[in-house]
Amino acid sequence: MTVPLQSVLIVVSAAIFAVTCQIVPDSYLDEVFHIPQTQQYCAGHYDVWDDKITTPPGLYYLGVIYARALSLFTTSPTCSVKALRSLSLVGQLSVLPLVLSLFPVGHRHLSSRTVTLLQLFPTLYFFSFLYYTDVWSTIFALLSIGLSTRATQASWLSVPLKIAVGSMAVAIRQTNIIWVLYALAMEVLTVFVYPDEKGKDRADDTWFLAANARLEDVRSPADLVNAVIGATVRVWRGLSSPTKGPKALKIVCSYGPTVAGFAAFIVINGGITLGDKSNHVPGTHIPQIFYFATFTCALSIPSILSILSQTLTILFFRPLTFAIVTGIITIAIRATTIAHPFVLADNRHYIFYLWRRVLNATPWSRYLFAPGYAIAIYLVFARAVRKDKILSSLVYFGACAAVLIPSPLIECRYFIVPYLLWRIRVATLKAEDQGERGENIIAEYVEIAWYAIVNFVTIGLFLGYSFEWPSDPGVRQRFMW
């Protein structure tokens, strides 16, 4: 099914791209910063910089390389709006599937259905037709993580590749440093924690059992503590082992330069944000986790439905726990909700209407969703990946929290990498647990159809409907994520 699925996706995407460039031929929204800046670089003006740009210039250097490559095959302008937008589409259709092939499912790769499903993820797919940072930021972040899954087979030749990939991920979007650190943590787990010591009986190794416990085995907070202690002990054993010393050095060399370079950037720049710092001040926005969990459930209905009834049953028989969690969520909503000026003012984004008409319709509206958030969090971070190992889940949740909570701006684009990693893990665990059973295949096709519907609506609305601001007559505004 690989050829038919990918062929259909390529043909449909090419048609959407052509229509997009015809209906919206000029730079739109953030493109008004990204495209002129890349064009300056294409013209050799590397000393020119727009102070309103908030991300590093990685995408613009990539755009220049792409434009130079295109110039070898065409006489048409290669640094135009259309040409630069095509860079996103090329990444989405050709590079992303290769990156996803790095993620193992037992002794196999992700199925073609799952790869197509991930490519169609609505927020990512939407920006495949515009010159935004999202597609290539996602590609390099996932590539860094994907390479870490191959740590046990990798040679020293992988070190410069990991440095280059991690550095490029951060150079396109600085918050990708979190995903580089996630890759580092997962590689440490892969090399030192999860493999059994040669000749060691697992049944007699308390720390091995603790470090390899799964979420479904958690009965109390002590189980989480034991897993962390077990991992610490096993890493210490690994570092003390003469056979694993070179592996530790290889990990340090693979990620140290990127982390050190980012630290230097923070010191020199005086913070993580480039340009327009007043509107991008990090904060403590815990409800971002709630929004992400709800968003994930909404876009994974076919996967979630099969465990929803079991989840509700479990929560029904644990009313006190459910009430406590709901109470904590309510307190977090009360204490840390942030209404960013961009959310309040920009009516081109769906979040504007969701905030005004749902979350903030009345002074108490936002609190009504606390029980739903509790269910969504349980579904996403526990139930759906209950077969996952505790440590992998803790590292994933920590990375999601580090990416989302400091952001005062509610942006569905920030959910892309957290969602894709979650969905890859769900697919991996299902395949390992159930094999290629018929209901999984049907569920994935249903999910692909669901994504296609969401994409049809959002892209159709973007292209088919426009409006004007009274303050900016003659300029057509469009709805988008």
Short mmCIF file of C-alpha atoms in Angstrom, two decimals:
data_model
loop_
_atom_site.label_atom_id
_atom_site.label_comp_id
_atom_site.label_asym_id
_atom_site.label_seq_id
_atom_site.Cartn_x
_atom_site.Cartn_y
_atom_site.Cartn_z
CA MET A 1 0.00 0.00 0.00
CA THR A 2 3.02 2.29 0.17
CA VAL A 3 2.87 3.39 -3.45
CA PRO A 4 -0.89 4.10 -3.63
CA LEU A 5 -1.03 6.03 -0.35
CA GLN A 6 2.02 8.14 -1.07
CA SER A 7 1.05 8.65 -4.71
CA VAL A 8 -2.37 9.95 -3.76
CA LEU A 9 -0.83 12.19 -1.11
CA ILE A 10 1.70 13.63 -3.58
CA VAL A 11 -0.88 14.31 -6.30
CA VAL A 12 -3.40 15.89 -3.94
CA SER A 13 -0.70 17.96 -2.20
CA ALA A 14 0.68 19.22 -5.50
CA ALA A 15 -2.81 20.33 -6.54
CA ILE A 16 -3.39 22.10 -3.21
CA PHE A 17 0.00 23.79 -3.53
CA ALA A 18 -0.79 25.09 -7.01
CA VAL A 19 -4.17 26.43 -5.89
CA THR A 20 -2.63 28.01 -2.78
CA CYS A 21 -0.01 29.87 -4.80
CA GLN A 22 -2.68 31.03 -7.26
CA ILE A 23 -5.17 32.28 -4.66
CA VAL A 24 -2.58 33.56 -2.17
CA PRO A 25 0.36 34.58 -4.38
CA ASP A 26 1.90 37.04 -1.92
CA SER A 27 3.49 36.51 1.46
CA TYR A 28 0.90 35.90 4.15
CA LEU A 29 1.14 36.49 7.91
CA ASP A 30 4.53 35.25 9.21
CA GLU A 31 5.72 34.82 5.64
CA VAL A 32 6.08 38.61 5.47
CA PHE A 33 9.07 38.15 7.79
CA HIS A 34 10.47 34.82 6.59
CA ILE A 35 10.39 35.35 2.83
CA PRO A 36 11.95 38.85 2.64
CA GLN A 37 14.68 37.76 5.06
CA THR A 38 15.50 34.72 2.92
CA GLN A 39 15.48 36.89 -0.19
CA GLN A 40 18.01 39.20 1.46
CA TYR A 41 20.24 36.19 2.05
CA CYS A 42 19.68 35.00 -1.52
CA ALA A 43 20.95 38.40 -2.66
CA GLY A 44 24.06 37.98 -0.52
CA HIS A 45 22.99 40.50 2.14
CA TYR A 46 23.84 38.39 5.16
CA ASP A 47 24.32 41.47 7.33
CA VAL A 48 20.64 42.45 6.99
CA TRP A 49 18.30 41.23 9.74
CA ASP A 50 14.68 42.05 10.60
CA ASP A 51 14.52 42.67 14.35
CA LYS A 52 10.90 41.47 14.48
CA ILE A 53 11.91 37.91 13.64
CA THR A 54 11.85 35.74 16.78
CA THR A 55 13.58 32.59 15.51
CA PRO A 56 17.21 31.95 14.44
CA PRO A 57 18.15 32.09 10.74
CA GLY A 58 18.42 28.33 10.14
CA LEU A 59 15.41 28.23 7.81
CA TYR A 60 16.78 31.13 5.77
CA TYR A 61 20.14 29.44 5.19
CA LEU A 62 18.26 26.29 4.21
CA GLY A 63 16.16 28.41 1.85
CA VAL A 64 19.28 29.83 0.21
CA ILE A 65 20.76 26.35 -0.31
CA TYR A 66 17.46 25.18 -1.78
CA ALA A 67 17.26 28.21 -4.08
CA ARG A 68 20.81 27.61 -5.31
CA ALA A 69 19.96 23.96 -6.01
CA LEU A 70 16.81 24.93 -7.93
CA SER A 71 18.78 27.36 -10.07
CA LEU A 72 20.66 24.40 -11.56
CA PHE A 73 17.43 23.08 -13.09
CA THR A 74 15.35 26.14 -13.95
CA THR A 75 15.66 29.70 -15.17
CA SER A 76 12.63 30.80 -13.15
CA PRO A 77 13.17 32.84 -9.96
CA THR A 78 14.30 30.40 -7.29
CA CYS A 79 13.92 32.67 -4.27
CA SER A 80 10.35 33.71 -5.01
CA VAL A 81 7.34 33.16 -2.76
CA LYS A 82 6.29 30.07 -4.71
CA ALA A 83 9.78 28.58 -4.82
CA LEU A 84 10.39 29.04 -1.10
CA ARG A 85 6.98 27.63 -0.23
CA SER A 86 7.85 24.53 -2.24
CA LEU A 87 10.70 23.90 0.19
CA SER A 88 8.14 23.10 2.89
CA LEU A 89 6.24 20.78 0.56
CA VAL A 90 9.39 18.94 -0.50
CA GLY A 91 10.28 18.41 3.14
CA GLN A 92 6.81 17.18 3.97
CA LEU A 93 6.46 14.74 1.06
CA SER A 94 9.99 13.41 0.62
CA VAL A 95 12.18 14.03 3.67
CA LEU A 96 9.70 13.50 6.51
CA PRO A 97 8.87 9.87 5.46
CA LEU A 98 12.59 9.06 5.46
CA VAL A 99 12.98 10.53 8.94
CA LEU A 100 9.97 8.58 10.22
CA SER A 101 11.54 5.37 8.91
CA LEU A 102 14.19 5.70 11.64
CA PHE A 103 11.65 4.95 14.35
CA PRO A 104 11.59 1.20 14.97
CA VAL A 105 8.53 -0.94 15.61
CA GLY A 106 10.11 -4.05 17.03
CA HIS A 107 12.28 -5.32 14.18
CA ARG A 108 10.34 -3.39 11.55
CA HIS A 109 9.59 0.19 10.62
CA LEU A 110 6.42 2.21 10.98
CA SER A 111 3.84 1.03 8.47
CA SER A 112 3.12 3.10 5.37
CA ARG A 113 -0.31 3.84 6.80
CA THR A 114 1.17 5.32 9.97
CA VAL A 115 3.70 7.37 7.99
CA THR A 116 0.93 8.77 5.79
CA LEU A 117 -1.17 9.43 8.86
CA LEU A 118 1.66 11.42 10.48
CA GLN A 119 2.27 13.37 7.28
CA LEU A 120 -1.41 14.33 7.25
CA PHE A 121 -1.39 15.60 10.83
CA PRO A 122 -3.52 18.73 10.29
CA THR A 123 -1.41 21.52 11.78
CA LEU A 124 1.76 20.20 10.14
CA TYR A 125 0.09 19.47 6.81
CA PHE A 126 -1.48 22.93 6.66
CA PHE A 127 1.89 24.65 6.90
CA SER A 128 3.36 22.43 4.21
CA PHE A 129 1.98 24.94 1.69
CA LEU A 130 3.51 28.03 3.31
CA TYR A 131 7.05 29.15 4.05
CA TYR A 132 6.99 28.71 7.81
CA THR A 133 9.53 27.13 10.15
CA ASP A 134 7.22 24.27 11.18
CA VAL A 135 7.96 21.58 8.59
CA TRP A 136 11.74 21.74 8.71
CA SER A 137 11.83 22.40 12.44
CA THR A 138 9.81 19.20 12.89
CA ILE A 139 12.01 17.26 10.46
CA PHE A 140 15.26 18.09 12.24
CA ALA A 141 13.78 17.61 15.72
CA LEU A 142 12.44 14.17 14.76
CA LEU A 143 15.67 13.30 12.95
CA SER A 144 17.67 14.05 16.10
CA ILE A 145 15.35 11.83 18.14
CA GLY A 146 15.25 9.13 15.47
CA LEU A 147 19.02 8.91 15.39
CA SER A 148 19.05 8.40 19.16
CA THR A 149 16.90 5.28 18.76
CA ARG A 150 19.75 3.73 16.74
CA ALA A 151 22.33 4.39 19.44
CA THR A 152 23.22 0.77 20.09
CA GLN A 153 24.13 0.19 16.43
CA ALA A 154 25.68 3.60 15.72
CA SER A 155 29.41 4.06 15.18
CA TRP A 156 31.57 7.10 15.84
CA LEU A 157 30.68 8.26 12.34
CA SER A 158 27.23 9.15 13.70
CA VAL A 159 28.68 11.76 16.06
CA PRO A 160 29.19 14.59 13.53
CA LEU A 161 25.79 13.77 12.01
CA LYS A 162 24.06 14.13 15.39
CA ILE A 163 25.88 17.38 16.05
CA ALA A 164 24.86 18.77 12.66
CA VAL A 165 21.24 17.64 12.96
CA GLY A 166 20.82 18.88 16.53
CA SER A 167 22.44 22.20 15.75
CA MET A 168 20.27 22.67 12.67
CA ALA A 169 17.13 21.88 14.68
CA VAL A 170 18.02 24.60 17.17
CA ALA A 171 19.08 26.99 14.40
CA ILE A 172 15.58 26.79 12.90
CA ARG A 173 13.68 27.06 16.19
CA GLN A 174 15.50 27.59 19.47
CA THR A 175 12.98 25.65 21.57
CA ASN A 176 14.13 22.53 19.72
CA ILE A 177 16.93 22.38 22.28
CA ILE A 178 14.35 20.58 24.42
CA TRP A 179 13.98 17.86 21.79
CA VAL A 180 17.76 17.57 21.45
CA LEU A 181 17.91 17.04 25.22
CA TYR A 182 15.05 14.55 24.87
CA ALA A 183 17.11 12.66 22.28
CA LEU A 184 20.07 12.73 24.66
CA ALA A 185 17.96 11.34 27.53
CA MET A 186 16.48 8.59 25.34
CA GLU A 187 19.94 7.61 24.13
CA VAL A 188 21.15 7.35 27.73
CA LEU A 189 18.17 5.12 28.54
CA THR A 190 18.78 3.00 25.44
CA VAL A 191 22.48 2.50 26.09
CA PHE A 192 22.69 2.26 29.89
CA VAL A 193 19.29 1.56 31.40
CA TYR A 194 17.19 -0.72 29.23
CA PRO A 195 19.73 -3.33 28.02
CA ASP A 196 20.25 -6.20 30.42
CA GLU A 197 23.76 -6.70 31.72
CA LYS A 198 25.43 -9.60 29.97
CA GLY A 199 25.07 -12.76 32.00
CA LYS A 200 22.85 -11.08 34.58
CA ASP A 201 19.62 -12.77 35.66
CA ARG A 202 16.92 -10.13 35.37
CA ALA A 203 14.82 -11.75 38.08
CA ASP A 204 17.59 -11.06 40.60
CA ASP A 205 18.35 -7.50 39.47
CA THR A 206 16.04 -5.28 41.48
CA TRP A 207 17.19 -2.09 39.82
CA PHE A 208 16.79 -3.51 36.32
CA LEU A 209 13.21 -4.45 37.11
CA ALA A 210 12.49 -1.04 38.66
CA ALA A 211 14.01 0.89 35.74
CA ASN A 212 12.15 -1.22 33.18
CA ALA A 213 8.75 -1.11 34.87
CA ARG A 214 5.82 -0.02 32.74
CA LEU A 215 3.13 2.56 33.38
CA GLU A 216 0.52 -0.14 33.91
CA ASP A 217 2.62 -1.42 36.83
CA VAL A 218 2.46 1.88 38.73
CA ARG A 219 0.50 1.50 41.94
CA SER A 220 1.88 4.42 43.95
CA PRO A 221 4.35 7.34 43.68
CA ALA A 222 6.95 5.01 45.16
CA ASP A 223 6.99 3.07 41.88
CA LEU A 224 7.97 6.24 40.01
CA VAL A 225 10.70 6.98 42.55
CA ASN A 226 12.04 3.44 42.29
CA ALA A 227 12.16 3.70 38.51
CA VAL A 228 14.24 6.88 38.71
CA ILE A 229 16.55 5.39 41.34
CA GLY A 230 16.88 2.22 39.29
CA ALA A 231 17.86 4.23 36.24
CA THR A 232 20.41 6.21 38.25
CA VAL A 233 21.97 3.02 39.57
CA ARG A 234 22.15 1.46 36.12
CA VAL A 235 23.68 4.59 34.57
CA TRP A 236 26.28 4.64 37.35
CA ARG A 237 27.03 0.97 36.73
CA GLY A 238 27.38 1.71 33.05
CA LEU A 239 29.75 4.60 33.61
CA SER A 240 31.80 2.42 35.95
CA SER A 241 32.02 -0.33 33.36
CA PRO A 242 35.13 -0.22 31.15
CA THR A 243 33.12 -1.58 28.22
CA LYS A 244 30.61 1.27 28.31
CA GLY A 245 33.01 4.15 28.90
CA PRO A 246 33.48 4.75 25.14
CA LYS A 247 29.70 4.77 24.69
CA ALA A 248 29.36 7.48 27.33
CA LEU A 249 32.06 9.52 25.62
CA LYS A 250 30.29 9.10 22.28
CA ILE A 251 27.05 10.43 23.80
CA VAL A 252 28.84 13.45 25.26
CA CYS A 253 30.50 14.19 21.92
CA SER A 254 27.19 13.76 20.05
CA TYR A 255 25.19 16.28 22.08
CA GLY A 256 27.72 18.35 24.04
CA PRO A 257 28.60 20.83 21.26
CA THR A 258 24.93 21.60 20.52
CA VAL A 259 24.04 22.07 24.19
CA ALA A 260 27.15 24.18 24.82
CA GLY A 261 26.45 26.30 21.76
CA PHE A 262 22.89 26.91 22.89
CA ALA A 263 24.09 27.90 26.36
CA ALA A 264 26.46 30.40 24.77
CA PHE A 265 23.59 31.77 22.69
CA ILE A 266 21.46 32.30 25.82
CA VAL A 267 24.27 34.21 27.51
CA ILE A 268 25.08 36.37 24.49
CA ASN A 269 21.44 37.02 23.55
CA GLY A 270 20.30 37.61 27.12
CA GLY A 271 17.50 35.08 26.84
CA ILE A 272 15.93 32.52 24.53
CA THR A 273 13.87 34.93 22.38
CA LEU A 274 15.21 36.74 19.34
CA GLY A 275 13.47 39.97 18.32
CA ASP A 276 10.13 41.29 19.61
CA LYS A 277 11.06 40.12 23.10
CA SER A 278 8.31 42.13 24.76
CA ASN A 279 5.62 39.92 23.16
CA HIS A 280 7.45 36.64 23.77
CA VAL A 281 8.32 36.68 27.45
CA PRO A 282 8.40 33.14 28.91
CA GLY A 283 5.93 32.51 31.71
CA THR A 284 4.32 29.71 33.68
CA HIS A 285 1.34 28.56 31.65
CA ILE A 286 0.39 25.13 33.01
CA PRO A 287 -2.96 24.97 31.13
CA GLN A 288 -0.93 24.48 27.96
CA ILE A 289 -0.60 20.83 29.02
CA PHE A 290 -4.39 20.63 29.34
CA TYR A 291 -4.91 22.17 25.91
CA PHE A 292 -2.40 19.79 24.35
CA ALA A 293 -4.01 16.71 25.90
CA THR A 294 -7.46 17.80 24.74
CA PHE A 295 -6.17 18.66 21.26
CA THR A 296 -4.50 15.25 21.06
CA CYS A 297 -7.69 13.43 22.02
CA ALA A 298 -9.75 15.42 19.50
CA LEU A 299 -7.38 14.59 16.64
CA SER A 300 -6.99 10.93 17.65
CA ILE A 301 -10.62 9.98 18.02
CA PRO A 302 -10.28 6.58 16.26
CA SER A 303 -7.34 5.63 18.52
CA ILE A 304 -8.89 7.03 21.69
CA LEU A 305 -12.41 5.61 21.30
CA SER A 306 -11.25 2.04 21.84
CA ILE A 307 -9.97 2.86 25.34
CA LEU A 308 -12.36 5.67 26.30
CA SER A 309 -14.99 3.46 27.92
CA GLN A 310 -12.32 1.59 29.91
CA THR A 311 -10.85 4.91 31.02
CA LEU A 312 -14.19 6.28 32.18
CA THR A 313 -14.83 3.03 34.07
CA ILE A 314 -11.46 3.26 35.81
CA LEU A 315 -12.06 6.88 36.79
CA PHE A 316 -15.60 6.08 37.94
CA PHE A 317 -14.23 3.57 40.43
CA ARG A 318 -11.62 6.07 41.65
CA PRO A 319 -13.81 9.10 42.43
CA LEU A 320 -11.52 10.50 45.11
CA THR A 321 -8.46 10.41 42.86
CA PHE A 322 -10.43 11.92 40.01
CA ALA A 323 -11.74 14.69 42.28
CA ILE A 324 -8.27 15.51 43.59
CA VAL A 325 -6.77 15.68 40.09
CA THR A 326 -9.67 17.82 38.89
CA GLY A 327 -9.15 20.12 41.87
CA ILE A 328 -5.44 20.48 41.12
CA ILE A 329 -6.24 21.28 37.50
CA THR A 330 -8.77 23.88 38.59
CA ILE A 331 -6.17 25.56 40.81
CA ALA A 332 -3.66 25.55 37.95
CA ILE A 333 -6.25 27.14 35.66
CA ARG A 334 -6.96 29.80 38.25
CA ALA A 335 -3.33 30.57 39.06
CA THR A 336 -1.48 30.21 35.75
CA THR A 337 -3.84 30.88 32.83
CA ILE A 338 -2.35 33.50 30.53
CA ALA A 339 -4.37 35.50 27.99
CA HIS A 340 -1.74 36.65 25.51
CA PRO A 341 -2.52 39.89 23.62
CA PHE A 342 -2.06 38.04 20.30
CA VAL A 343 -4.77 35.54 21.25
CA LEU A 344 -7.12 38.36 22.23
CA ALA A 345 -6.52 40.48 19.14
CA ASP A 346 -5.86 38.28 16.09
CA ASN A 347 -9.15 37.00 14.66
CA ARG A 348 -7.39 35.10 11.86
CA HIS A 349 -6.67 32.16 14.17
CA TYR A 350 -9.10 29.55 15.48
CA ILE A 351 -7.75 30.03 19.00
CA PHE A 352 -9.17 33.58 18.99
CA TYR A 353 -12.72 32.22 18.70
CA LEU A 354 -12.13 29.25 20.98
CA TRP A 355 -10.89 31.59 23.69
CA ARG A 356 -13.60 34.22 23.36
CA ARG A 357 -16.60 31.98 22.79
CA VAL A 358 -15.70 28.88 24.82
CA LEU A 359 -12.85 29.13 27.29
CA ASN A 360 -13.48 32.73 28.32
CA ALA A 361 -17.15 33.14 27.44
CA THR A 362 -17.87 33.89 31.11
CA PRO A 363 -15.60 34.42 34.15
CA TRP A 364 -16.12 30.78 35.16
CA SER A 365 -16.27 29.04 31.76
CA ARG A 366 -12.68 27.84 31.76
CA TYR A 367 -13.18 25.91 35.02
CA LEU A 368 -16.00 23.79 33.57
CA PHE A 369 -13.46 21.94 31.43
CA ALA A 370 -11.31 20.76 34.37
CA PRO A 371 -12.93 17.27 34.54
CA GLY A 372 -12.52 16.89 30.78
CA TYR A 373 -8.87 17.92 31.04
CA ALA A 374 -8.35 15.27 33.73
CA ILE A 375 -9.77 12.60 31.42
CA ALA A 376 -7.73 13.84 28.46
CA ILE A 377 -4.49 13.88 30.47
CA TYR A 378 -5.11 10.34 31.67
CA LEU A 379 -5.87 9.17 28.15
CA VAL A 380 -2.79 10.77 26.62
CA PHE A 381 -0.15 10.40 29.32
CA ALA A 382 -1.20 7.10 30.89
CA ARG A 383 -3.91 4.99 29.32
CA ALA A 384 -2.99 5.14 25.63
CA VAL A 385 0.66 4.27 26.35
CA ARG A 386 0.15 2.11 29.44
CA LYS A 387 2.58 -0.47 27.98
CA ASP A 388 5.31 2.16 27.77
CA LYS A 389 8.15 2.18 30.26
CA ILE A 390 7.86 4.61 33.16
CA LEU A 391 11.14 6.36 32.41
CA SER A 392 10.37 6.90 28.73
CA SER A 393 7.02 8.39 29.71
CA LEU A 394 8.57 10.65 32.35
CA VAL A 395 11.16 11.93 29.89
CA TYR A 396 8.45 12.55 27.28
CA PHE A 397 6.16 14.35 29.72
CA GLY A 398 9.06 16.44 31.00
CA ALA A 399 9.98 17.47 27.45
CA CYS A 400 6.37 18.39 26.65
CA ALA A 401 6.14 20.44 29.83
CA ALA A 402 9.43 22.21 29.10
CA VAL A 403 8.27 23.13 25.57
CA LEU A 404 4.68 24.10 26.35
CA ILE A 405 4.44 25.54 29.87
CA PRO A 406 6.85 28.49 29.40
CA SER A 407 4.91 29.68 26.33
CA PRO A 408 2.30 32.36 27.09
CA LEU A 409 0.86 32.08 23.57
CA ILE A 410 -1.61 29.31 22.77
CA GLU A 411 -0.44 27.97 19.41
CA CYS A 412 -1.52 24.64 17.90
CA ARG A 413 1.77 24.65 15.99
CA TYR A 414 3.62 24.12 19.29
CA PHE A 415 1.80 20.79 19.63
CA ILE A 416 3.24 19.29 16.43
CA VAL A 417 6.35 17.51 17.74
CA PRO A 418 4.74 16.46 21.06
CA TYR A 419 1.81 15.00 19.15
CA LEU A 420 3.87 13.18 16.53
CA LEU A 421 6.08 11.58 19.17
CA TRP A 422 2.99 10.51 21.11
CA ARG A 423 1.33 9.06 18.02
CA ILE A 424 4.50 7.23 16.99
CA ARG A 425 4.68 5.70 20.46
CA VAL A 426 1.04 4.64 20.33
CA ALA A 427 1.59 2.98 16.95
CA THR A 428 4.76 1.27 18.17
CA LEU A 429 3.19 -0.11 21.34
CA LYS A 430 0.09 -1.33 19.50
CA ALA A 431 2.19 -3.10 16.89
CA GLU A 432 4.37 -4.72 19.54
CA ASP A 433 1.37 -5.74 21.61
CA GLN A 434 -1.09 -6.81 18.95
CA GLY A 435 0.82 -7.29 15.73
CA GLU A 436 -0.86 -6.47 12.44
CA ARG A 437 -4.41 -7.23 13.52
CA GLY A 438 -7.28 -6.20 11.29
CA GLU A 439 -8.87 -3.73 13.67
CA ASN A 440 -5.63 -1.71 13.87
CA ILE A 441 -5.52 -1.41 10.09
CA ILE A 442 -9.13 -0.29 9.93
CA ALA A 443 -8.60 2.19 12.78
CA GLU A 444 -5.64 3.76 10.99
CA TYR A 445 -7.58 4.16 7.75
CA VAL A 446 -10.42 5.76 9.72
CA GLU A 447 -7.90 8.10 11.33
CA ILE A 448 -6.42 8.98 7.93
CA ALA A 449 -9.94 9.78 6.70
CA TRP A 450 -10.51 11.91 9.81
CA TYR A 451 -7.31 13.87 9.18
CA ALA A 452 -8.28 14.31 5.54
CA ILE A 453 -11.63 15.80 6.58
CA VAL A 454 -9.98 18.21 9.04
CA ASN A 455 -7.44 19.23 6.38
CA PHE A 456 -10.17 19.69 3.77
CA VAL A 457 -12.08 22.01 6.10
CA THR A 458 -9.12 24.06 7.34
CA ILE A 459 -7.36 24.43 3.99
CA GLY A 460 -10.68 24.99 2.21
CA LEU A 461 -11.57 27.74 4.68
CA PHE A 462 -8.15 29.33 4.25
CA LEU A 463 -8.40 29.38 0.47
CA GLY A 464 -12.14 29.82 -0.02
CA TYR A 465 -13.00 32.56 2.46
CA SER A 466 -11.32 35.87 3.16
CA PHE A 467 -12.21 39.15 4.82
CA GLU A 468 -10.80 42.63 5.36
CA TRP A 469 -9.85 44.53 8.46
CA PRO A 470 -11.25 48.08 8.55
CA SER A 471 -7.80 49.23 9.62
CA ASP A 472 -6.16 47.55 6.60
CA PRO A 473 -8.48 47.97 3.59
CA GLY A 474 -7.68 46.12 0.40
CA VAL A 475 -5.70 43.40 2.19
CA ARG A 476 -7.44 40.03 2.38
CA GLN A 477 -7.20 38.21 5.71
CA ARG A 478 -7.68 34.44 6.00
CA PHE A 479 -8.40 31.89 8.71
CA MET A 480 -5.65 29.50 9.76
CA TRP A 481 -4.40 27.43 12.67
#
